[in-house]
Amino acid sequence: MGAALALAQALGVNALIAAELLPEIEAVMVRKLNEQMEGRQNG
């Protein structure tokens, strides 16, 4: 989480907003990664 907040700060994004959004972004990333891994196993 620290790296993500540092990146947000470097991009000029408010740290409080970034901290609020990160769990949602992480959930989407995990779902998409799981879909890709599942596709490789079945394909």
mmCIF file of C-alpha atoms in Angstrom:
data_model
loop_
_atom_site.group_PDB
_atom_site.id
_atom_site.type_symbol
_atom_site.label_atom_id
_atom_site.label_comp_id
_atom_site.label_asym_id
_atom_site.label_seq_id
_atom_site.Cartn_x
_atom_site.Cartn_y
_atom_site.Cartn_z
ATOM 1 C CA MET A 1 0.000 0.000 0.000
ATOM 2 C CA GLY A 2 2.897 2.323 0.706
ATOM 3 C CA ALA A 3 4.162 2.102 -2.851
ATOM 4 C CA ALA A 4 0.697 2.790 -4.230
ATOM 5 C CA LEU A 5 0.331 5.871 -2.037
ATOM 6 C CA ALA A 6 3.779 7.087 -3.063
ATOM 7 C CA LEU A 7 2.797 6.673 -6.717
ATOM 8 C CA ALA A 8 -0.446 8.551 -6.119
ATOM 9 C CA GLN A 9 1.462 11.369 -4.449
ATOM 10 C CA ALA A 10 3.922 11.521 -7.360
ATOM 11 C CA LEU A 11 0.968 11.800 -9.743
ATOM 12 C CA GLY A 12 -0.577 14.561 -7.679
ATOM 13 C CA VAL A 13 -3.497 12.486 -6.392
ATOM 14 C CA ASN A 14 -4.752 13.243 -2.891
ATOM 15 C CA ALA A 15 -3.542 10.476 -0.539
ATOM 16 C CA LEU A 16 -6.934 10.211 1.180
ATOM 17 C CA ILE A 17 -8.695 9.688 -2.134
ATOM 18 C CA ALA A 18 -6.098 7.139 -3.236
ATOM 19 C CA ALA A 19 -6.434 5.229 0.029
ATOM 20 C CA GLU A 20 -10.203 5.177 -0.405
ATOM 21 C CA LEU A 21 -10.024 3.860 -3.982
ATOM 22 C CA LEU A 22 -7.184 1.358 -3.660
ATOM 23 C CA PRO A 23 -9.235 -1.554 -2.266
ATOM 24 C CA GLU A 24 -11.659 -1.312 -5.193
ATOM 25 C CA ILE A 25 -8.837 -1.120 -7.728
ATOM 26 C CA GLU A 26 -7.096 -4.072 -6.095
ATOM 27 C CA ALA A 27 -10.272 -6.176 -6.236
ATOM 28 C CA VAL A 28 -10.636 -5.552 -9.980
ATOM 29 C CA MET A 29 -6.973 -6.365 -10.566
ATOM 30 C CA VAL A 30 -7.284 -9.665 -8.685
ATOM 31 C CA ARG A 31 -10.440 -10.653 -10.598
ATOM 32 C CA LYS A 32 -8.830 -9.907 -13.961
ATOM 33 C CA LEU A 33 -5.649 -11.756 -13.036
ATOM 34 C CA ASN A 34 -7.681 -14.788 -11.942
ATOM 35 C CA GLU A 35 -9.604 -14.705 -15.241
ATOM 36 C CA GLN A 36 -6.360 -14.647 -17.209
ATOM 37 C CA MET A 37 -4.876 -17.510 -15.204
ATOM 38 C CA GLU A 38 -8.040 -19.549 -15.600
ATOM 39 C CA GLY A 39 -8.052 -18.916 -19.343
ATOM 40 C CA ARG A 40 -4.491 -20.204 -19.659
ATOM 41 C CA GLN A 41 -5.341 -23.380 -17.772
ATOM 42 C CA ASN A 42 -8.381 -24.072 -19.964
ATOM 43 C CA GLY A 43 -6.868 -22.847 -23.233
#
